[in-house]
Short mmCIF file of C-alpha atoms in Angstrom, two decimals:
data_model
loop_
_atom_site.label_atom_id
_atom_site.label_comp_id
_atom_site.label_asym_id
_atom_site.label_seq_id
_atom_site.Cartn_x
_atom_site.Cartn_y
_atom_site.Cartn_z
CA MET H 119 138.57 92.36 101.35
CA PRO H 120 136.95 89.37 101.04
CA VAL H 121 139.04 87.03 99.04
CA LEU H 122 137.39 86.13 95.47
CA ASN H 123 138.30 81.80 94.16
CA ARG H 124 138.89 82.11 90.36
CA ALA H 125 135.47 81.14 89.19
CA GLU H 126 133.95 84.70 91.15
CA LEU H 127 137.47 86.12 89.83
CA SER H 128 136.10 84.52 86.27
CA ARG H 129 132.54 85.52 86.02
CA THR H 130 133.61 89.06 87.58
CA GLY H 131 135.55 88.78 84.59
CA VAL H 132 132.96 88.66 81.81
CA ILE H 133 130.51 90.63 84.12
CA PHE H 134 132.92 93.94 83.31
CA VAL H 135 133.34 93.24 80.22
CA ALA H 136 129.65 93.43 78.97
CA LEU H 137 128.89 96.40 81.16
CA LEU H 138 132.18 97.76 79.58
CA PHE H 139 130.62 96.95 75.42
CA MET H 140 127.48 98.19 76.73
CA MET H 141 128.70 101.15 77.92
CA CYS H 142 130.63 101.79 74.28
CA ALA H 143 127.74 100.64 72.56
CA THR H 144 125.17 103.20 74.04
CA ALA H 145 128.15 105.77 73.11
CA ALA H 146 128.37 104.81 69.69
CA VAL H 147 125.16 105.80 68.92
CA ALA H 148 124.70 108.64 70.85
CA ARG H 149 124.83 111.12 67.75
CA GLU H 150 123.99 115.05 67.15
CA PHE H 151 120.94 115.35 64.05
CA ARG H 152 121.26 118.35 61.78
CA ALA H 153 117.65 119.22 61.23
CA ALA H 154 117.47 122.00 58.64
CA ASP H 155 115.19 124.81 58.57
CA THR H 156 114.96 127.86 55.88
CA GLN H 157 113.33 130.15 58.24
CA SER H 158 114.62 132.49 60.64
CA GLU H 159 116.11 131.91 63.36
CA ASP H 160 112.78 133.48 65.98
CA TYR H 161 110.57 131.54 63.05
CA LEU H 162 107.09 129.01 65.25
CA THR H 163 108.86 126.44 63.08
CA VAL H 164 112.52 126.69 63.91
CA GLN H 165 110.90 127.29 67.66
CA ALA H 166 109.56 123.80 66.61
CA LEU H 167 112.14 121.83 65.53
CA ARG H 168 113.84 123.17 68.94
CA TYR H 169 110.88 121.85 71.94
CA MET H 170 111.14 118.57 69.68
CA GLY H 171 115.36 118.23 70.64
CA ALA H 172 114.52 119.46 73.19
CA LEU H 173 112.16 116.60 74.55
CA ILE H 174 114.62 114.03 72.79
CA ALA H 175 116.93 115.62 74.84
CA GLU H 176 115.43 114.92 77.58
CA ARG H 177 113.84 111.52 77.30
CA THR H 178 117.89 109.82 75.97
CA GLY H 179 118.85 111.11 78.98
CA GLY H 180 120.99 113.07 76.71
CA ARG H 181 122.39 110.62 74.37
CA HIS H 182 120.17 112.36 71.22
CA GLU H 183 120.24 116.08 70.59
CA ILE H 184 119.00 118.06 67.57
CA LYS H 185 120.85 121.39 66.38
CA VAL H 186 118.62 123.39 64.62
CA PHE H 187 120.23 125.22 61.50
CA HIS H 188 117.99 127.68 60.37
CA SER H 189 118.12 130.44 58.56
CA ARG H 190 118.79 129.72 54.90
CA GLN H 191 121.84 127.51 56.71
CA LEU H 192 121.97 124.49 54.62
CA GLY H 193 121.37 125.37 51.88
CA GLU H 194 117.92 125.97 50.31
CA GLU H 195 114.70 124.58 51.38
CA LYS H 196 115.15 122.57 47.23
CA GLU H 197 118.98 121.89 48.01
CA THR H 198 118.26 120.89 51.36
CA ILE H 199 115.73 117.77 50.59
CA GLU H 200 118.10 116.68 47.88
CA GLN H 201 120.38 116.60 50.85
CA THR H 202 117.95 114.46 53.02
CA ARG H 203 117.63 112.13 50.74
CA ALA H 204 120.64 111.43 50.32
CA GLY H 205 121.64 110.94 54.42
CA ALA H 206 123.56 114.18 54.08
CA ILE H 207 121.02 116.12 56.42
CA ASP H 208 119.12 114.32 58.77
CA LEU H 209 115.77 116.47 59.36
CA ASN H 210 113.87 118.38 57.56
CA ARG H 211 110.77 120.52 57.38
CA THR H 212 110.21 121.65 54.17
CA ASN H 213 106.44 122.42 52.64
CA VAL H 214 104.66 120.34 50.58
CA ALA H 215 104.63 121.16 46.93
CA LEU H 216 108.59 121.79 47.13
CA ILE H 217 109.17 117.54 48.52
CA GLY H 218 105.93 117.36 46.30
CA ASN H 219 108.92 116.68 43.69
CA PHE H 220 109.57 113.78 45.12
CA VAL H 221 106.91 112.10 47.13
CA PRO H 222 103.98 112.42 45.19
CA ALA H 223 101.26 112.40 47.70
CA MET H 224 101.98 115.85 49.11
CA SER H 225 101.77 117.31 45.70
CA VAL H 226 97.88 116.47 46.42
CA LEU H 227 98.46 117.98 49.52
CA ALA H 228 99.72 121.53 47.62
CA MET H 229 96.89 121.08 44.99
CA PRO H 230 95.23 124.49 44.76
CA PHE H 231 91.63 124.85 46.29
CA LEU H 232 91.19 121.65 47.97
CA PHE H 233 90.90 122.67 50.88
CA ARG H 234 87.80 124.84 51.81
CA SER H 235 88.89 126.22 55.85
CA ILE H 236 91.81 125.92 58.02
CA GLU H 237 90.24 123.44 59.39
CA HIS H 238 89.13 121.20 56.97
CA MET H 239 92.90 120.90 56.20
CA GLN H 240 93.25 120.21 59.90
CA LYS H 241 90.65 117.62 60.32
CA VAL H 242 92.13 115.75 57.59
CA LEU H 243 95.99 116.26 58.65
CA ASP H 244 94.50 114.41 61.26
CA GLY H 245 92.79 111.50 60.84
CA PRO H 246 94.00 108.32 58.52
CA ILE H 247 94.34 110.16 55.99
CA GLY H 248 97.25 113.10 57.32
CA SER H 249 98.84 109.40 58.84
CA GLU H 250 98.64 107.85 55.23
CA ILE H 251 100.51 109.82 53.93
CA LEU H 252 102.97 110.20 56.36
CA GLY H 253 103.23 106.69 55.84
CA SER H 254 104.27 107.01 52.43
CA PHE H 255 107.49 108.55 52.31
CA GLU H 256 109.96 105.71 52.64
CA PRO H 257 110.31 104.41 49.18
CA TYR H 258 111.17 108.40 47.89
CA GLY H 259 114.67 108.24 50.81
CA PHE H 260 112.36 109.81 53.90
CA VAL H 261 110.38 109.24 56.46
CA GLY H 262 107.56 111.66 57.47
CA LEU H 263 107.33 112.21 61.09
CA ALA H 264 105.03 115.35 61.64
CA PHE H 265 102.44 117.87 59.65
CA TYR H 266 102.67 121.92 61.32
CA ASP H 267 100.43 124.44 59.92
CA SER H 268 101.32 126.57 57.31
CA GLY H 269 98.15 128.81 57.08
CA ALA H 270 96.60 130.10 53.88
CA ARG H 271 99.35 131.49 51.19
CA SER H 272 98.14 134.42 49.22
CA ILE H 273 99.18 136.60 46.45
CA TYR H 274 101.14 139.74 47.38
CA ASN H 275 102.38 142.86 44.83
CA ALA H 276 103.90 146.53 44.81
CA VAL H 277 102.00 147.08 41.57
CA ARG H 278 98.91 146.88 41.82
CA PRO H 279 95.67 145.67 44.07
CA VAL H 280 94.63 142.04 42.57
CA LYS H 281 89.95 142.17 42.81
CA SER H 282 90.21 139.40 40.02
CA VAL H 283 91.65 137.52 38.20
CA ALA H 284 92.19 140.40 35.14
CA ASP H 285 94.31 142.06 37.60
CA LEU H 286 97.25 139.73 37.90
CA LYS H 287 97.24 139.60 34.22
CA GLY H 288 100.97 140.26 33.07
CA LEU H 289 102.20 140.21 37.09
CA ARG H 290 105.77 138.41 37.69
CA ILE H 291 105.12 136.70 40.31
CA ARG H 292 107.58 134.59 42.26
CA LEU H 293 106.91 130.78 43.45
CA GLN H 294 108.20 127.89 44.54
CA GLN H 295 110.50 125.82 42.84
CA SER H 296 107.69 123.21 41.73
CA GLU H 297 106.14 123.02 38.66
CA LEU H 298 102.42 122.24 39.71
CA MET H 299 102.54 126.41 41.02
CA SER H 300 104.12 127.77 38.30
CA GLU H 301 101.33 125.83 36.18
CA MET H 302 98.77 127.47 38.66
CA ILE H 303 100.35 131.00 38.53
CA ARG H 304 99.82 130.71 34.89
CA SER H 305 96.10 129.81 34.76
CA LEU H 306 95.92 132.66 37.36
CA GLY H 307 97.30 134.91 33.25
CA ALA H 308 100.38 135.87 35.65
CA GLU H 309 104.10 135.15 34.60
CA PRO H 310 105.93 132.60 37.40
CA VAL H 311 109.49 133.17 38.38
CA GLU H 312 110.54 130.00 39.89
CA LEU H 313 112.87 131.94 42.48
CA PRO H 314 114.37 130.35 46.09
CA TYR H 315 112.75 131.72 49.33
CA GLY H 316 116.06 133.60 50.16
CA GLN H 317 116.14 135.46 46.85
CA VAL H 318 112.97 137.08 47.03
CA LEU H 319 113.14 140.34 48.61
CA THR H 320 116.29 141.76 46.41
CA GLY H 321 113.92 140.34 43.78
CA LEU H 322 111.48 142.87 45.04
CA ALA H 323 113.91 145.65 45.71
CA ASN H 324 116.00 145.78 42.75
CA HIS H 325 111.58 145.30 41.02
CA LEU H 326 113.55 141.67 39.31
CA ILE H 327 110.09 140.57 40.43
CA ASP H 328 106.48 142.03 40.82
CA GLY H 329 105.65 140.05 43.61
CA ALA H 330 104.07 136.40 45.48
CA GLU H 331 102.70 134.03 47.28
CA ASN H 332 103.14 133.10 50.87
CA ASN H 333 101.42 132.77 54.33
CA TRP H 334 100.94 135.84 56.85
CA PRO H 335 104.14 135.62 58.78
CA SER H 336 106.27 134.27 56.03
CA PHE H 337 105.02 137.85 54.06
CA VAL H 338 106.10 139.78 57.41
CA THR H 339 108.75 137.95 58.50
CA THR H 340 110.82 138.26 55.21
CA ASP H 341 110.48 141.58 55.17
CA HIS H 342 108.77 141.23 51.76
CA TYR H 343 105.70 143.96 53.37
CA LYS H 344 107.94 146.50 53.24
CA TYR H 345 108.11 146.17 49.10
CA ALA H 346 104.92 144.93 48.35
CA GLY H 347 102.15 147.39 49.05
CA TYR H 348 99.13 144.97 48.04
CA LEU H 349 97.85 141.91 49.22
CA ALA H 350 94.72 140.05 47.84
CA LEU H 351 93.61 137.12 50.36
CA THR H 352 93.43 134.74 47.44
CA GLU H 353 94.06 131.89 49.87
CA HIS H 354 94.46 129.42 46.77
CA THR H 355 96.67 126.28 48.98
CA MET H 356 96.38 126.41 52.59
CA SER H 357 99.16 123.49 51.86
CA PRO H 358 101.23 122.96 55.88
CA GLU H 359 104.74 122.05 56.10
CA VAL H 360 105.96 118.76 57.20
CA LEU H 361 109.06 117.23 59.11
CA VAL H 362 110.35 114.69 57.88
CA ILE H 363 113.39 112.22 58.44
CA SER H 364 116.15 111.00 56.10
CA LEU H 365 115.97 107.31 56.05
CA LYS H 366 120.09 106.94 56.61
CA ALA H 367 118.51 108.26 59.36
CA TRP H 368 116.17 106.59 60.92
CA ARG H 369 117.24 103.42 60.38
CA SER H 370 120.19 104.78 62.67
CA LEU H 371 117.29 104.59 65.62
CA SER H 372 116.82 101.44 67.55
CA ALA H 373 113.00 100.22 67.60
CA ASP H 374 112.67 102.32 71.04
CA ASP H 375 113.89 106.10 69.66
CA GLN H 376 112.43 105.89 66.80
CA THR H 377 109.29 105.86 68.91
CA THR H 378 110.72 108.26 70.62
CA PHE H 379 111.52 110.60 67.53
CA ARG H 380 107.53 110.11 66.02
CA GLU H 381 106.00 111.06 69.59
CA ALA H 382 108.34 114.25 69.76
CA ALA H 383 107.04 115.47 66.59
CA GLN H 384 104.02 115.15 67.52
CA ARG H 385 103.86 117.09 70.72
CA SER H 386 106.41 119.42 68.84
CA SER H 387 103.53 120.51 65.48
CA ARG H 388 100.81 120.53 68.86
CA PHE H 389 103.22 122.98 70.68
CA MET H 390 103.48 124.89 66.66
CA ARG H 391 99.25 124.93 65.73
CA GLU H 392 98.99 126.60 69.41
CA LYS H 393 100.73 129.50 68.07
CA TRP H 394 100.48 130.02 64.72
CA ARG H 395 97.03 131.50 65.07
CA ASP H 396 98.86 134.40 66.87
CA LEU H 397 101.31 134.82 64.74
CA GLU H 398 99.25 135.25 61.93
CA GLU H 399 97.36 137.97 63.79
CA GLN H 400 100.46 139.57 65.17
CA SER H 401 102.37 139.56 61.81
CA GLN H 402 98.31 141.07 59.53
CA ARG H 403 98.39 143.59 62.76
CA LYS H 404 102.26 145.03 61.49
CA ALA H 405 101.43 144.98 57.76
CA GLU H 406 98.44 147.07 58.01
CA VAL H 407 100.58 149.36 60.62
CA ALA H 408 102.73 149.66 57.66
CA GLY H 409 100.06 150.76 55.11
CA VAL H 410 99.93 147.48 52.67
CA THR H 411 97.05 147.22 51.04
CA ILE H 412 94.65 144.41 52.10
CA ILE H 413 92.48 143.09 49.51
CA ARG H 414 89.61 140.97 51.14
CA ASN H 415 86.84 140.81 49.29
CA VAL H 416 88.37 138.86 46.65
CA ASP H 417 85.93 137.39 44.42
CA ARG H 418 87.59 133.11 44.66
CA LYS H 419 85.23 131.61 42.23
CA PRO H 420 86.57 132.55 39.49
CA PHE H 421 89.91 131.70 40.51
CA GLU H 422 89.27 128.14 41.44
CA ASP H 423 87.13 127.88 38.44
CA ALA H 424 90.71 128.34 36.81
CA MET H 425 92.30 125.77 37.79
CA ALA H 426 90.07 123.50 35.96
CA ALA H 427 92.64 121.94 33.80
CA ILE H 428 95.32 122.02 36.94
CA TYR H 429 92.32 118.76 37.96
CA ALA H 430 92.10 116.97 34.64
CA LYS H 431 95.63 116.85 34.84
CA ALA H 432 96.26 115.11 37.82
CA GLY H 433 92.12 113.07 37.34
CA ARG H 434 94.57 111.14 34.97
CA ASN H 435 96.39 109.91 37.91
CA PRO H 436 94.41 107.36 39.61
CA ALA H 437 96.10 107.56 42.37
CA ALA H 438 96.58 111.36 42.91
CA ALA H 439 92.25 111.41 41.26
CA ALA H 440 90.99 109.18 45.28
CA LEU H 441 92.67 111.47 47.37
CA ILE H 442 91.84 114.17 46.25
CA GLU H 443 88.10 112.50 46.84
CA ARG H 444 88.62 111.54 49.79
CA ILE H 445 90.12 114.61 50.97
CA ARG H 446 87.05 116.79 49.60
CA LYS H 447 84.56 114.19 51.44
CA VAL H 448 85.91 115.04 54.62
CA GLU H 449 83.82 117.23 57.09
#
């Protein structure tokens, strides 16, 4: 065995202490991030969050992990957004209409009849406008990571087929807890009922509400189709979902880890988009087999015309007006 002199022993001690400090520092920043999603365990956004978590665990050698709390385990969507803003929840998948109550640019994406098609929406979100919007979250306590597809939202009810604006008159329609969505349904002559997502099925079953509005997968996976036998393809909004991380959690990450999280989020977005269309088709077939009456020949023009006051109000905000104009110009 070699005999170390005093200088060598000193150097060895310094190296050992440095290595020990590095190990402790690494252990100190390793953590499990809590992610909230109100959808059920098998829903695509939940799968996308788990896919993102697997990528992050792999790229950080297991140092960082994501635990996904689905099915409203951490509360309804409005509650989880507030908790994410406060830093009590790390990551959150939410609809733009709800987080638009906190982040102004997101309310623009929720505007009714803004996007001409799903392809138009994707082109906007995948381009400079989408990047700018994701970059606008920090002043409000979040960091925008990625958009998830959410298809087109249509109106369904248990009372009668809706083929025109007049058919909506007097119907009690559940909406997200969003002032914009309430204004939209009121403009169509129906009565808006702001109700947490988890209470919609009970509301339909007990006739507390006449109907609601959502995309195909949500209509079916929640069993709403069993109580609301008429779905009109109004496709009034094509607003996406958005994945955010709390500013507190974001600042706890190193620059390299921030890059890892952002890249993993973008990959999870592509993963989700590839599977979304198949899920829409499966959901539509299931509703048809169950006997849901689907009204496909909805004349959208009167619905769009009814939104004039909403767009006039939005136009009073120069930033919102400019963003709407830029989105409409995207070909």
